[in-house]
Structure formats: C-alpha cells, structure tokens
Coordinates of C-alpha atoms and ligand atoms in Angstrom, one line a residue:
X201 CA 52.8 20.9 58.0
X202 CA 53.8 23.6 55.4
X203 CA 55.1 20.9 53.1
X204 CA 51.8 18.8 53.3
X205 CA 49.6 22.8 52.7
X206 CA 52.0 23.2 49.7
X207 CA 51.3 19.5 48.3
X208 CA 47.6 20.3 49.3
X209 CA 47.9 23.5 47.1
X210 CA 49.7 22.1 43.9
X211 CA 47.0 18.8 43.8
X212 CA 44.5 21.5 44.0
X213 CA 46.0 23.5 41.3
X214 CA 46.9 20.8 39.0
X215 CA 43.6 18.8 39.7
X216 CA 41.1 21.9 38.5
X217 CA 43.5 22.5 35.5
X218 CA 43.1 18.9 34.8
X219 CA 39.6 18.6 35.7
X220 CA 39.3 21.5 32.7
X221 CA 40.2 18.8 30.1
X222 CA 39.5 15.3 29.6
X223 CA 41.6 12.1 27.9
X224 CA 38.8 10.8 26.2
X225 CA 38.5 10.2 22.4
X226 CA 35.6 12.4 21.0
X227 CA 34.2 10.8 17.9
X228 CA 31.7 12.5 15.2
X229 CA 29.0 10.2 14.5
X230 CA 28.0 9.5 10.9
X231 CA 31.1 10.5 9.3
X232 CA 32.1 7.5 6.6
X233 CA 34.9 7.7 3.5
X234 CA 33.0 7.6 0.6
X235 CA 33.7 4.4 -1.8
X236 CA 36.4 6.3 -3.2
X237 CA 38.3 8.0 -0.6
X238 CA 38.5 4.5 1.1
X239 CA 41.3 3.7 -2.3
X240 CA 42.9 6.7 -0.9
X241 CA 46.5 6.3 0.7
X242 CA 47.0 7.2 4.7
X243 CA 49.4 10.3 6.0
X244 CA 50.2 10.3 9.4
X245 CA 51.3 13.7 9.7
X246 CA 53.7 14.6 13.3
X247 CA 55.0 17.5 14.5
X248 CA 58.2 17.1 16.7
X249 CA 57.6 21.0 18.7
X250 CA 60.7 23.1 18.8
X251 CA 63.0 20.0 16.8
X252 CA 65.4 22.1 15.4
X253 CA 66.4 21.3 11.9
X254 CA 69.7 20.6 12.5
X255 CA 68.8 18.2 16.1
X256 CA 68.6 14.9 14.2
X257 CA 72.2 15.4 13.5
X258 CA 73.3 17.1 16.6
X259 CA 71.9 14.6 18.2
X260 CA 72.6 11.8 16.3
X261 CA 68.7 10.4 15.7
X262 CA 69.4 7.5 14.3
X263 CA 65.5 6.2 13.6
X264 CA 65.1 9.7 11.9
X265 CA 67.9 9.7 10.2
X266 CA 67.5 6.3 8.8
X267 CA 63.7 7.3 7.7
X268 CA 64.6 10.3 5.9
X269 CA 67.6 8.6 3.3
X270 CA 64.8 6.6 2.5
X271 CA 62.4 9.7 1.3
X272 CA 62.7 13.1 1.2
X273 CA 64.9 15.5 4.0
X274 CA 64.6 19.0 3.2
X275 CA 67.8 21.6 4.4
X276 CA 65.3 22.8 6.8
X277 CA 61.6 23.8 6.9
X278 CA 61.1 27.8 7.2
X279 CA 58.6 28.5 9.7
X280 CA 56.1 31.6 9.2
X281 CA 56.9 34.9 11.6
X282 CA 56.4 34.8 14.1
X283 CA 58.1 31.5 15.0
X284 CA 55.8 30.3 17.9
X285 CA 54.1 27.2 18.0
X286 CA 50.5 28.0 17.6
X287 CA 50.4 30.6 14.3
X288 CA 52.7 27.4 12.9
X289 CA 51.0 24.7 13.7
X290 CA 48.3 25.9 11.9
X291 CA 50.0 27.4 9.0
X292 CA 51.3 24.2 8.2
X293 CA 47.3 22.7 8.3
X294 CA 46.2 25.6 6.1
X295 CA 49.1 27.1 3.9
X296 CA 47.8 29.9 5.0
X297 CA 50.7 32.7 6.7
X298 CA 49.3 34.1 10.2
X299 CA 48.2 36.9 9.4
X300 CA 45.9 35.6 6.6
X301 CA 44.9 32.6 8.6
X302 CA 44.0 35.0 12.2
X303 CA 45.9 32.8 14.5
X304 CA 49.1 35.4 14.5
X305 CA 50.6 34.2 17.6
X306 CA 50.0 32.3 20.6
X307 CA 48.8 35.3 22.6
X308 CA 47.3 38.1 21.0
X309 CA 44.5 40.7 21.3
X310 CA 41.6 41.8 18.7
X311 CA 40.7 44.7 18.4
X312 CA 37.0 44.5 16.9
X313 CA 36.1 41.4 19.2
X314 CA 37.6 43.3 22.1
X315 CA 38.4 40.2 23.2
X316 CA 42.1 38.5 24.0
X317 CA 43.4 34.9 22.2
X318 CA 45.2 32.8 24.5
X319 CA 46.8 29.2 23.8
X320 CA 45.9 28.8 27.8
X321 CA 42.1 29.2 27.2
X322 CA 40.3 26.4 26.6
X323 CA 37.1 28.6 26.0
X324 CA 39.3 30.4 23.2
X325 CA 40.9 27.4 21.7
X326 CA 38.0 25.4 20.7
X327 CA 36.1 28.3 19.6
X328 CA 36.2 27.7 15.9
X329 CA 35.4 31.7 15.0
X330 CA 39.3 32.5 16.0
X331 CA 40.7 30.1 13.2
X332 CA 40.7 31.1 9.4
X333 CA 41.5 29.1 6.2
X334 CA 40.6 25.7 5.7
X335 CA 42.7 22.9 8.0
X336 CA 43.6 19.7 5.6
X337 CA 41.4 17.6 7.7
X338 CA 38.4 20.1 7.3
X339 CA 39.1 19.5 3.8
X340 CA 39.3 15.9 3.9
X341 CA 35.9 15.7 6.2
X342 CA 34.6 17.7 3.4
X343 CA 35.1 16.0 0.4
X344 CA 33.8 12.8 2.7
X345 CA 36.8 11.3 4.0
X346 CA 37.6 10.7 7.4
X347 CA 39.8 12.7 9.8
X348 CA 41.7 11.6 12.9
X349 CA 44.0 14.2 15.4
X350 CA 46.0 13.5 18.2
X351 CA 46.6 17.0 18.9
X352 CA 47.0 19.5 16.4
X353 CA 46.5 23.4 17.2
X354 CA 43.1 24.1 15.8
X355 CA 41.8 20.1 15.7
X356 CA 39.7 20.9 19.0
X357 CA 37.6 23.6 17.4
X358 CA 34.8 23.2 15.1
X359 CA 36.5 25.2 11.8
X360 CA 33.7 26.2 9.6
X361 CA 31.6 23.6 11.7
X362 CA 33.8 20.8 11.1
X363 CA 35.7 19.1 13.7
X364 CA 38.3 15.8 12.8
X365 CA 36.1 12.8 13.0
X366 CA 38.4 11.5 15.9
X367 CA 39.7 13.8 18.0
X368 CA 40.9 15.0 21.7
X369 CA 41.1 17.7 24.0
X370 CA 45.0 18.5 24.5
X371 CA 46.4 17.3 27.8
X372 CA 50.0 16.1 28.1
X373 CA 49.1 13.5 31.2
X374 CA 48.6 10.4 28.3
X375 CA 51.1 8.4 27.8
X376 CA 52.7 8.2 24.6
X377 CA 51.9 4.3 24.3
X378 CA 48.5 5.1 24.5
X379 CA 48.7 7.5 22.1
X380 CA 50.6 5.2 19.7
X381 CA 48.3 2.2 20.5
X382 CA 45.2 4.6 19.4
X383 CA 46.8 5.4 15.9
X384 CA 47.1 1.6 15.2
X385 CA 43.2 1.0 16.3
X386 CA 42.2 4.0 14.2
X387 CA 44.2 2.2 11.4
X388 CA 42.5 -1.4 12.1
X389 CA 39.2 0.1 11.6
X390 CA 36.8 -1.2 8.9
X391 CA 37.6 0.4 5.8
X392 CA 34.5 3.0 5.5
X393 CA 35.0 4.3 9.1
X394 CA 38.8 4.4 9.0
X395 CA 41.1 7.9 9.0
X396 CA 43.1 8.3 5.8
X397 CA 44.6 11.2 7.6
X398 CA 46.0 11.5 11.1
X399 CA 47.6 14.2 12.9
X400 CA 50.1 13.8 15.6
X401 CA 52.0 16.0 17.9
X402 CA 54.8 15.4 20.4
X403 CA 55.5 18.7 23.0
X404 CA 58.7 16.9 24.6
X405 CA 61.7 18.7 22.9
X406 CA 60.4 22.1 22.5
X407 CA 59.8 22.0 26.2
X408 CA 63.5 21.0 27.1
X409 CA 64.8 23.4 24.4
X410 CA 62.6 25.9 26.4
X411 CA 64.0 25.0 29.9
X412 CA 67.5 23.9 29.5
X413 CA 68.4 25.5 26.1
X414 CA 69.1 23.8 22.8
X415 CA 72.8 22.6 23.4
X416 CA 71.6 20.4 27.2
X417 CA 72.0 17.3 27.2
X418 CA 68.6 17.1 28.7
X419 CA 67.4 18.2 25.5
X420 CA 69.6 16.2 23.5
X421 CA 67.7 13.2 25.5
X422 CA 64.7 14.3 24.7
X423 CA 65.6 14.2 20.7
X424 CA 66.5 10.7 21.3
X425 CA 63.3 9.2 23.2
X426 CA 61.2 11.0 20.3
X427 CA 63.1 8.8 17.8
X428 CA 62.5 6.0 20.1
X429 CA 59.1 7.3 20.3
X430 CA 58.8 7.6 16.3
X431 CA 60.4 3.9 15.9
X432 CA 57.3 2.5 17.6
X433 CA 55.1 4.3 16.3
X434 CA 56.6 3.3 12.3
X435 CA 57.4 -0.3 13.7
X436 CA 53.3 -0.7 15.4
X437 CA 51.5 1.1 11.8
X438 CA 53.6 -1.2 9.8
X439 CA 51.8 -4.1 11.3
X440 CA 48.7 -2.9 9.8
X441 CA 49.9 -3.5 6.0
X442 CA 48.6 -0.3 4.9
X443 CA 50.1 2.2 2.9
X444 CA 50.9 4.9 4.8
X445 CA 53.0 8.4 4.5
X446 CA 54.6 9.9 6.9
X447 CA 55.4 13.9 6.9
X448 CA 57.5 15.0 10.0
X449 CA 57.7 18.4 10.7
X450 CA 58.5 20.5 14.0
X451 CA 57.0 24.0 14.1
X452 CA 60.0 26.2 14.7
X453 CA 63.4 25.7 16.4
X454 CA 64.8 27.8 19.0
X455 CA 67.9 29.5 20.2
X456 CA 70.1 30.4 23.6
X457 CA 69.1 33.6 24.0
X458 CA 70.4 36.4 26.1
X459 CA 69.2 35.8 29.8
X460 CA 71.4 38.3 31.4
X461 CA 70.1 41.2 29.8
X462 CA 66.7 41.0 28.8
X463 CA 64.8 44.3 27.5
X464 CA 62.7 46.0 29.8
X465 CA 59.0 47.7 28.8
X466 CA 60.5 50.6 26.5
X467 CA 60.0 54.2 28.3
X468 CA 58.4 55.7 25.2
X469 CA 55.1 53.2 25.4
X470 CA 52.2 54.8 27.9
X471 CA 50.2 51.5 28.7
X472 CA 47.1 54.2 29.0
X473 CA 47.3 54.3 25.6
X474 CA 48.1 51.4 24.0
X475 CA 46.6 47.8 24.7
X476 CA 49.9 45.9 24.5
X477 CA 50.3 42.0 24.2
X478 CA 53.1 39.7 23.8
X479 CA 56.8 39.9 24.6
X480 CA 59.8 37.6 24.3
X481 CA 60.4 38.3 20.4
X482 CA 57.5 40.3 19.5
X483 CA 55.7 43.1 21.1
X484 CA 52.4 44.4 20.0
X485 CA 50.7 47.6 20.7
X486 CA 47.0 48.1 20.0
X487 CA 46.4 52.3 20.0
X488 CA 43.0 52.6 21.9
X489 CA 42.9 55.9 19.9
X490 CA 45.1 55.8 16.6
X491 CA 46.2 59.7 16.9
X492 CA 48.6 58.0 19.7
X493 CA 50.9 56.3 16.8
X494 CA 52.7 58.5 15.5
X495 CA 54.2 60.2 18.1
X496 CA 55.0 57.1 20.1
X497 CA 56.7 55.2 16.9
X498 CA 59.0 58.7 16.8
X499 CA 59.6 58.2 20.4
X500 CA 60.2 54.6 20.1
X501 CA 62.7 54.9 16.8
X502 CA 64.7 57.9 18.8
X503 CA 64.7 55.1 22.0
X504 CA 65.4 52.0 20.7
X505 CA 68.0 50.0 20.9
X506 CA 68.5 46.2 20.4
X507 CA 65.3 46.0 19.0
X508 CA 63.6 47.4 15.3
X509 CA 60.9 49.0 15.9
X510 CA 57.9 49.2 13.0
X511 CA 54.4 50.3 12.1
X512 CA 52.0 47.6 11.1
X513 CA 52.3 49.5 7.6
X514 CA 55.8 49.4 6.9
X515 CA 56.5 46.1 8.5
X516 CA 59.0 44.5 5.9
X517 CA 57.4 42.7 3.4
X518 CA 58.7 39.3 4.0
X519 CA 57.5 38.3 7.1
X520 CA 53.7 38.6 5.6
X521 CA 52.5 40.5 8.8
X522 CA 52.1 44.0 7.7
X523 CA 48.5 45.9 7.1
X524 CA 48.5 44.3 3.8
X525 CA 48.8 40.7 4.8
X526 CA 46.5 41.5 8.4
X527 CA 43.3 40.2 7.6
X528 CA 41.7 39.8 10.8
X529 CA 43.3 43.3 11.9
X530 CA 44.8 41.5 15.0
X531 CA 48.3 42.6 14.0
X532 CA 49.2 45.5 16.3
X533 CA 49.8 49.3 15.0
X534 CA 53.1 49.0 16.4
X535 CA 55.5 46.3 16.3
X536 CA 58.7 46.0 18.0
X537 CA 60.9 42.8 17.3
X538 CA 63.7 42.0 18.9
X539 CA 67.3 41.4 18.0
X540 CA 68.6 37.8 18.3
X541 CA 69.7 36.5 20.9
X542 CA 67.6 39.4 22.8
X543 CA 64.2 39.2 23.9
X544 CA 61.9 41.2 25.9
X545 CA 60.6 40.4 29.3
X546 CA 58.6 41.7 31.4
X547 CA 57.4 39.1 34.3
X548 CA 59.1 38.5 37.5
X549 CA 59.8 34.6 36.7
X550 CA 63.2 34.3 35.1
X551 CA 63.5 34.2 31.3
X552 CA 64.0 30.7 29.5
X553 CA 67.2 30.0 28.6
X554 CA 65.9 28.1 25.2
X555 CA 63.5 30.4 23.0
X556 CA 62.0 31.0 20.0
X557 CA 59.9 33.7 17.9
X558 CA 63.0 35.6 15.6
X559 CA 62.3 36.3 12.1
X560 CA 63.6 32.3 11.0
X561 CA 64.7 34.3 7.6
X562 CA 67.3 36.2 9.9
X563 CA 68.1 34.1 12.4
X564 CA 68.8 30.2 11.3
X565 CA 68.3 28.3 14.6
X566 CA 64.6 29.3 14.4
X567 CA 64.4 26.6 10.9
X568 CA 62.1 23.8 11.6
X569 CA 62.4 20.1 10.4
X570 CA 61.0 18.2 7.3
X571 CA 61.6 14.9 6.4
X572 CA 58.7 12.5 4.7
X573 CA 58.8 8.6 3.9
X574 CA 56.4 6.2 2.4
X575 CA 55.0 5.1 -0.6
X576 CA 54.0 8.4 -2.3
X577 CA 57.6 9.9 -2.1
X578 CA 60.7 9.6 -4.1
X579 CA 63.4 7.7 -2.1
X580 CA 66.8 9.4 -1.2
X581 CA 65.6 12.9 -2.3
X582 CA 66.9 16.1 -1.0
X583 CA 65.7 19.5 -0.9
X584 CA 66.4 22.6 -0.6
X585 CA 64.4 25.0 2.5
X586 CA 61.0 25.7 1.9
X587 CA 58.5 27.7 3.3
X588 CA 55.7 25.4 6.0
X589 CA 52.8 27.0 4.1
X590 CA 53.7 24.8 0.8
X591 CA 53.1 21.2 3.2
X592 CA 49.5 21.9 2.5
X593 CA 49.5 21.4 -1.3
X594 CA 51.6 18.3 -0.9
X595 CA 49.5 16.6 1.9
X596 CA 46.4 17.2 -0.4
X597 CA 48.0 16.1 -3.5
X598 CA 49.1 12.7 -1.6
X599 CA 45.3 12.3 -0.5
X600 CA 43.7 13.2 -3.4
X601 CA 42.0 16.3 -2.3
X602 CA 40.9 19.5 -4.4
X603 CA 40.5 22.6 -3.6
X604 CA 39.7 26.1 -4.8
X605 CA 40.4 28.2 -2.7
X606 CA 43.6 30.6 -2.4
X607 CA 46.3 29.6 -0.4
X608 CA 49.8 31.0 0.5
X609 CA 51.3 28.1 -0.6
X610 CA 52.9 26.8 -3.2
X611 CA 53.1 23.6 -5.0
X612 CA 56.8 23.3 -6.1
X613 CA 57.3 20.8 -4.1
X614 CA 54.4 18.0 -5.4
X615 CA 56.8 17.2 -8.7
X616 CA 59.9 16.8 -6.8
X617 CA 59.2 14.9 -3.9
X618 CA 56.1 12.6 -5.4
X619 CA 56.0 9.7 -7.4
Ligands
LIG108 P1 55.5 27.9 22.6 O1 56.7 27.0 22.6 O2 55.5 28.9 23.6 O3 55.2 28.5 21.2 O4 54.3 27.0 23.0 C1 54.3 25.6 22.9 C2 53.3 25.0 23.8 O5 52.0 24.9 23.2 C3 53.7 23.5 24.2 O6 54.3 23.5 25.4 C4 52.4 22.8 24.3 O7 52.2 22.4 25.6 C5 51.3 23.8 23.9 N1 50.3 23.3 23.0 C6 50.5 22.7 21.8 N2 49.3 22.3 21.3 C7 48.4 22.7 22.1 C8 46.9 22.7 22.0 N3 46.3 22.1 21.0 N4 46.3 23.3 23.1 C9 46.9 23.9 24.1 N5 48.3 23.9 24.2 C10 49.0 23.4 23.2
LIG109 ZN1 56.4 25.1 19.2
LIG110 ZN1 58.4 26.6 22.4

C-alpha cells in the first residue's frame, strides 16, 4: 500500500510539473528570409552543459575530437562569473557579461521589481522583460531572417517582442531523435521559410557532473553518448547538402567540490535585514535598508574564512559584476564567493558532489568547450582561451548580420578562425 501512495504521489508530482510545459513546436507565422538572407550560410549552434574543456580528451570523444582537427578547437572557452548555466547561456547569445545583460545567475532577486528570478519558473522564464541585450536570433529575426531553437536559455521569451521563429518550451521528456529528426525538417524546408540559424542544447553531462562528479564514469558515459549524439546529428544535416557551421560550446565546467565540509549561513548576516539569495559559490545579500552594509561587511571581513567576502563596489574588476558593470542593479550589496573546492550550503538535501559557479579565471575546471567546423572556418586551427562573450561577433559575422549596438565582446576572433 505505502509503495502504490508513494508511486501515486511522484505521478502526481511529475504529471502537474509536466502538465506546466508542453513538447510541441511553436511556430511564428509570417516570418520569411528575405531574398538575400536565403544566400546566407546555416549555423547550428549546441551547447554540451557542464562539458568541461578538457572532457573530450578525458574521455576520449572520438566524434568531437575528429570534428574539431578539422576546424577550429580553442584551449578552452572562459565562461562569464558566475559560472552557472543560465547568466552563460545567454551571454554567449548576447556577448553581453551578466551583469550588463540582467540575467546574473540562475536564481536571483531584484530589488526595484521586488520580485525573485528563478530558472524553475516558467512564469519568469518566458517573460521577455528579465532578459537584456539582443539574442543572435533576435538579431537575425530582425534583419528578416529566420530563427529556429531547440532550447536555448532566453529562446522561450519574447526579447524585445521577438521570439525564434521555431521554437519550444524546455522539457527534458523528448527524445533526442526527435530532436535531431526536427533539425533536419527545419533544414528541408523551402528556402524562404527555412532557419539559417538553429540553436541546440543537450543537459546530459552537466547533470552527471552534477550528481556523480566530473571524474565518474557515469559521467565519462555521458560525454560519450553526446558524441554519439553529435555524430547523428552531423551524419543526418549532412544529408541535406547544405552548408552548414557548427559552433559547440558548453556553458561552464565543474569541479569535485568539498562535500564534507560545506559552509554554513555566516553568523555575522541578520536575515531581518538583508534579502539573501543564492548559495553554492555565490551568495548575495540585498540590504532592505542600505545603513545595514557597512557594519555587516566589517562583521563579515573580521568572520570569514574560506570565503572573500566583497561589496558590490569593490568587487574586483574582472569578473564584470561590480556597481559599475550592474545595470539592472540585481547584483547584491554584499557578495561573498567562496573558495574552491568550498561551497556554501544551506538546505537539508546533501550537497552535489560535481559543481560549478567559481571565478573560471581562478579556478580552471570551471573552462567551457569550443570547437567549430564547417565551411566558414579555417581547418586545423587552434586557439588560444577566449572569453564566451566574443562567440557573438563570430556567429554574426558567419550569418551576415550587422549590428550597432555595444557589446562586451570582441571580434578578435572573426580573422583567425574565418575564411
Ligand atoms: P545549473 O547546472 O545549476 O547551472 O543548471 C543547469 C540546468 O538548467 C540544467 O539541468 C537544465 O535542466 C536547466 N535548463 C537549461 N535550459 C533551461 C531552460 N531553457 N529552461 C529551464 N531550465 C533549463
Ligand atoms: Zn550549465
Ligand atoms: Zn550544472
């Protein structure tokens, strides 16, 4: 009987968070590539979450590995503090650092909405007023040429008004042939109607990293089906004849961090007040009256240990994520980060083994993967570690697409990874 009531429980659970989101394709009538965006080339741009940029050869991915001697490999790919998947994702679609682009974590609190961000809520994550900057396939859609995403962080809300042509909600329940299958019949469409570029996004390895740590075999499995996965994917696109790029990127990486001794909810903070979100690598506290700051960063710089603790105005310049850089002012007063492999917790579940978040300039297994193929690259190049925010440029350059207005990134790379 209890087993049946605890089966009865977790359909009901899992059915209403189901029955939140659906698996169909949403399409944007009257959208059409103009006569000459339909000349344009194709990028399919994936992101493997949490590949690491060293798993290919940990792991030894051979489909990956065989792709990226025949284009461009970068050392590694640094990700934008902090290293969580959310603030990357979409730093890689904007070239925009979090803090200028809103979305500065996958959790945070605003202080002028009065209002909470959470990854979890649908209600928040397709409400296109949380997301700055201009995503590539914004761009695209705007310059009339068509869009397509299979999951990206931002592609389910309307960003300035402007959804992807072709898009879903996010839901991990379809199956990866399907998905693959649906990138193909995007591809096969008539010319005017058909997506020139295509985002695409595979959760398996960050969420193995997350659970059995980087070094598991488990997750060394899951680096190896994502090849397999990729292969397909390549072998079923090449079918169409097309010339299409491929950029593959992963958000962040991720790190065995210290289970054992995890850091409690410092003694100096009084939750009365200070609104405080986040935890893991990166703690926030919102002052509900600003005269509390001072005091509690003395407190908190006399206490603390394992972690650095900072005000949002001397956080240290290169993580972008001070008072100067916060332009949404979601970034808390104080910030306390963390020392790898620490983290803070402060729920009851235990702490994953596998996490990420660290400043990746410090800390080395938070670098992210690049590697790009296809007809717009050089072959057999190799590149030193660059910053996600300057994918942007490169993307738009390959497509074709201008734009005016000021990014964090930089276009370094276009002359030595294009033809
Ligand atoms: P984290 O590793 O904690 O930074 O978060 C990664 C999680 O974000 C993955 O497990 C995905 O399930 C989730 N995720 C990725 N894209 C989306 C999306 N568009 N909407 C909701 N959740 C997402
Ligand atoms: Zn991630
Ligand atoms: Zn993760």
């Amino acid at each position: 009987m209890k087993k049946i009531s605890v089966l009865l429980v977790y359909l009901l659970w899992h059915g209403l968070a189901f029955a939140q989101v659906d698996t169909v394709q949403r399409v944007i009538h009257d959208r059409y590539n103009s006569p000459a965006q339909q000349e344009k080339p194709y990028v399919i741009l994936i992101s493997a979450d949490g590949f690491r940029y060293d798993y290919a050869d940990k792991f030894d991915a051979k489909f990956l590995k065989s792709k990226r001697s025949e284009g461009v490999e970068a050392t590694s790919m640094l990700p934008a503090f902090p290293s969580k998947t959310f603030p990357n994702h979409y730093s890689i679609v904007t070239g925009l650092y979090p803090a200028s682009h809103g979305l500065i974590n996958n959790y945070f609190y605003d202080p002028q909405r009065k209002e909470h961000y959470s990854m979890r809520d649908r209600s928040k994550v397709e409400d296109g007023s949380w997301y700055g900057g201009t995503p590539l396939w914004v761009l695209a859609e705007q310059q009339q040429m068509v869009a397509a995403s299979f999951f990206w962080v931002g592609s389910e809300a309307p960003v300035q008004g402007i959804l992807p042509t072709y898009h879903y909600q996010y839901s991990e329940v379809m199956p990866i042939e399907r998905r693959i299958q649906t990138v193909v019949d995007w591809l096969s469409l008539p010319a005017e109607k058909r997506p020139h570029l295509i985002t695409f996004y595979l959760p398996e390895v960050d969420h193995a990293g997350h659970r059995y740590g980087p070094d598991a075999p488990q997750t060394k499995e899951a680096v190896l089906e994502l090849d397999k996965h990729m292969q397909r994917l390549t072998e079923a696109v090449a079918k169409t004849g097309l010339p299409v790029n491929y950029v593959f990127v992963s958000d962040h990486g991720m790190l065995a961090v210290d289970t054992q001794n995890t850091l409690p909810m410092p003694a100096a903070i009084d939750t009365a007040k200070f609104m405080v979100s986040g935890g893991g690598m990166v703690v926030e506290l919102h002052a509900k009256d600003k005269k509390a700051v001072k005091p509690t960063y003395r407190k908190l710089k006399k206490e603390a240990k394992e972690y650095q603790v900072y005000k949002k105005s001397n956080m240290p310049k290169h993580l972008h994520y001070g008072a100067k850089h916060d332009k949404y002012g979601r970034v808390g007063d104080i910030l306390l980060l963390s020392d790898a492999p620490k983290v803070f917790h402060f729920s009851s579940r235990p702490p994953s083994p596998g996490q990420h978040g660290y400043d990746a300039t410090q800390v080395k297994e938070m670098h992210a993967t690049f590697y790009a193929w296809g007809p717009a690259f050089k072959q057999g190049v190799k590149v030193d570690t660059f910053e996600n925010v300057d994918v942007y440029p490169l993307i738009a350059e390959i497509l074709g697409l201008p734009y005016q207005h000021k990014i964090d990134g930089s276009r370094h790379l276009v002359e030595k990874v294009l033809q």
